[in-house]
Coordinates of C-alpha atoms in Angstrom, one line a residue:
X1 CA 8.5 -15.0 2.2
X2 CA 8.1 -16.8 -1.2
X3 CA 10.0 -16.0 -3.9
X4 CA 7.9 -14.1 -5.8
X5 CA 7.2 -12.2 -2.6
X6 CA 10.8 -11.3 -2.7
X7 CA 11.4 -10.5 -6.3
X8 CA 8.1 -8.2 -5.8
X9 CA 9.9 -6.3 -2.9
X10 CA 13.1 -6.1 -4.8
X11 CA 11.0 -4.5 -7.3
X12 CA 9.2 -2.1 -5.4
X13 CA 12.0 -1.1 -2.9
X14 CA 14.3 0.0 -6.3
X15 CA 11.5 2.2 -7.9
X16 CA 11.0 5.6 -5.9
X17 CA 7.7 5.2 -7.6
X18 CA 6.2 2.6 -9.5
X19 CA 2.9 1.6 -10.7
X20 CA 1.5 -2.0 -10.9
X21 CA -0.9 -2.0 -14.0
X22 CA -2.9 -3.9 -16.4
X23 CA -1.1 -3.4 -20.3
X24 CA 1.8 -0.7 -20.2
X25 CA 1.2 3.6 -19.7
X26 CA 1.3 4.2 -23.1
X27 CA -1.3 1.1 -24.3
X28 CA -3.1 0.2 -20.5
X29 CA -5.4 -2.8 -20.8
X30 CA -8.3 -1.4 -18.6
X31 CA -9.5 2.0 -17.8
X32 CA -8.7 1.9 -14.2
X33 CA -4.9 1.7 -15.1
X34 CA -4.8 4.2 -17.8
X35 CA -6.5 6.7 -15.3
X36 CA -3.7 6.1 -12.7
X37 CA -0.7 6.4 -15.4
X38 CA -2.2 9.3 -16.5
X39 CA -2.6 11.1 -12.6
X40 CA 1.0 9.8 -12.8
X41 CA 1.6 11.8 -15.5
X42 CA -0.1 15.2 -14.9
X43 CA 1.8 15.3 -11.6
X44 CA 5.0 14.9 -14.0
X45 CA 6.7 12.6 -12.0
X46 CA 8.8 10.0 -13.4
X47 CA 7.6 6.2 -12.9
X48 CA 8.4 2.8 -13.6
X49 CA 5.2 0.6 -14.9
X50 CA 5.3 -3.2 -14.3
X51 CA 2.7 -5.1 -16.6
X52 CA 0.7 -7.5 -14.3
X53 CA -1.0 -9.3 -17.3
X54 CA 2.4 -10.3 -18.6
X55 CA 2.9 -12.9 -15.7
X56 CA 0.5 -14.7 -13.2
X57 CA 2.8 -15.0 -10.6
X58 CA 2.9 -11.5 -10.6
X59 CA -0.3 -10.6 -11.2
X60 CA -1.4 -13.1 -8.2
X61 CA 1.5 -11.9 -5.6
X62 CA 1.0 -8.2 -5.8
X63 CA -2.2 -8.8 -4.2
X64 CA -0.8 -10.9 -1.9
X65 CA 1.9 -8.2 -1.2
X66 CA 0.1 -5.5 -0.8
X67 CA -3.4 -7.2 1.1
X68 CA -5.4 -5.1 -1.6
X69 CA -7.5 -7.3 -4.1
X70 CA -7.1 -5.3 -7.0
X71 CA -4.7 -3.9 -9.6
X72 CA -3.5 -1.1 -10.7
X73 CA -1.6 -0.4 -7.8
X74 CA 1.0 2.3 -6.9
X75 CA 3.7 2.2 -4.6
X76 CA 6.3 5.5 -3.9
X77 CA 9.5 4.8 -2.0
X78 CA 8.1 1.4 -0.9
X79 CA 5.1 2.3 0.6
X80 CA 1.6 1.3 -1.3
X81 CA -0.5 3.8 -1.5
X82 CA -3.4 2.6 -3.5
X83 CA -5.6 1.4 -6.3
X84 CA -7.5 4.0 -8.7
X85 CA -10.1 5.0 -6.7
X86 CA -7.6 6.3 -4.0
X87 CA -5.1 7.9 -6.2
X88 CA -7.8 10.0 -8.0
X89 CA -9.1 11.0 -4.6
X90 CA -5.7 11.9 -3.2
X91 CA -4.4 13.6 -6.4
X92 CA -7.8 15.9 -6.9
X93 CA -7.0 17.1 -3.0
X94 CA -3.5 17.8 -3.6
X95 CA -2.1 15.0 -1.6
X96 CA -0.6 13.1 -4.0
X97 CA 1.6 15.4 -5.4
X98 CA 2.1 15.7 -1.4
X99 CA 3.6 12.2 -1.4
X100 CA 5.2 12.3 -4.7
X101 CA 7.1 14.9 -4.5
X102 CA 7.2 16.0 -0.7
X103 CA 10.4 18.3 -1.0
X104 CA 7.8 20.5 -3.0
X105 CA 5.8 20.8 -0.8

């Protein structure tokens, strides 16, 4: 495992929930993140936000990490669970609050 491969699993394995995104929840850099911060939001749970413009390494070994080609991308208690397209699917059916919060549930 490289050592951004590493530092990335570090990362993720710290953060019961964090989101992989383009720009920062309060200013996102592409409509596709600020949709997912703000699902994030609405289901009011708290989330760490890593930047992926702020560093190509990072940017570049996310994708690697995760096998998915694009970014944002969100990951609760080291799982991934997927870009924007998946997380508004799963949070309009209920499930994502289902995997956010499960002892809600």
């Amino acid at each position: 495992m490289s050592l951004i491969q590493e530092k990335l699993k570090e990362v993720i394995e710290s953060n019961e929930v964090i989101l992989f995104m383009k720009g920062s929840p309060d200013f996102p850099q592409c409509g596709f993140s600020g949709r997912t911060a703000q699902i994030l939001e609405a289901c009011e749970v708290p989330f760490a936000s890593v930047d992926v413009l702020a560093d190509s390494a990072v940017r570049d070994g996310i994708k690697e990490y995760s096998n998915w080609p694009t970014v944002p991308q969100l990951y609760v208690r080291g799982e991934f669970v997927g870009g924007c397209d998946i997380m508004t699917e799963m949070y309009e059916s209920g499930d994502l609050l289902k995997v956010l919060k499960p002892e809600s549930n």
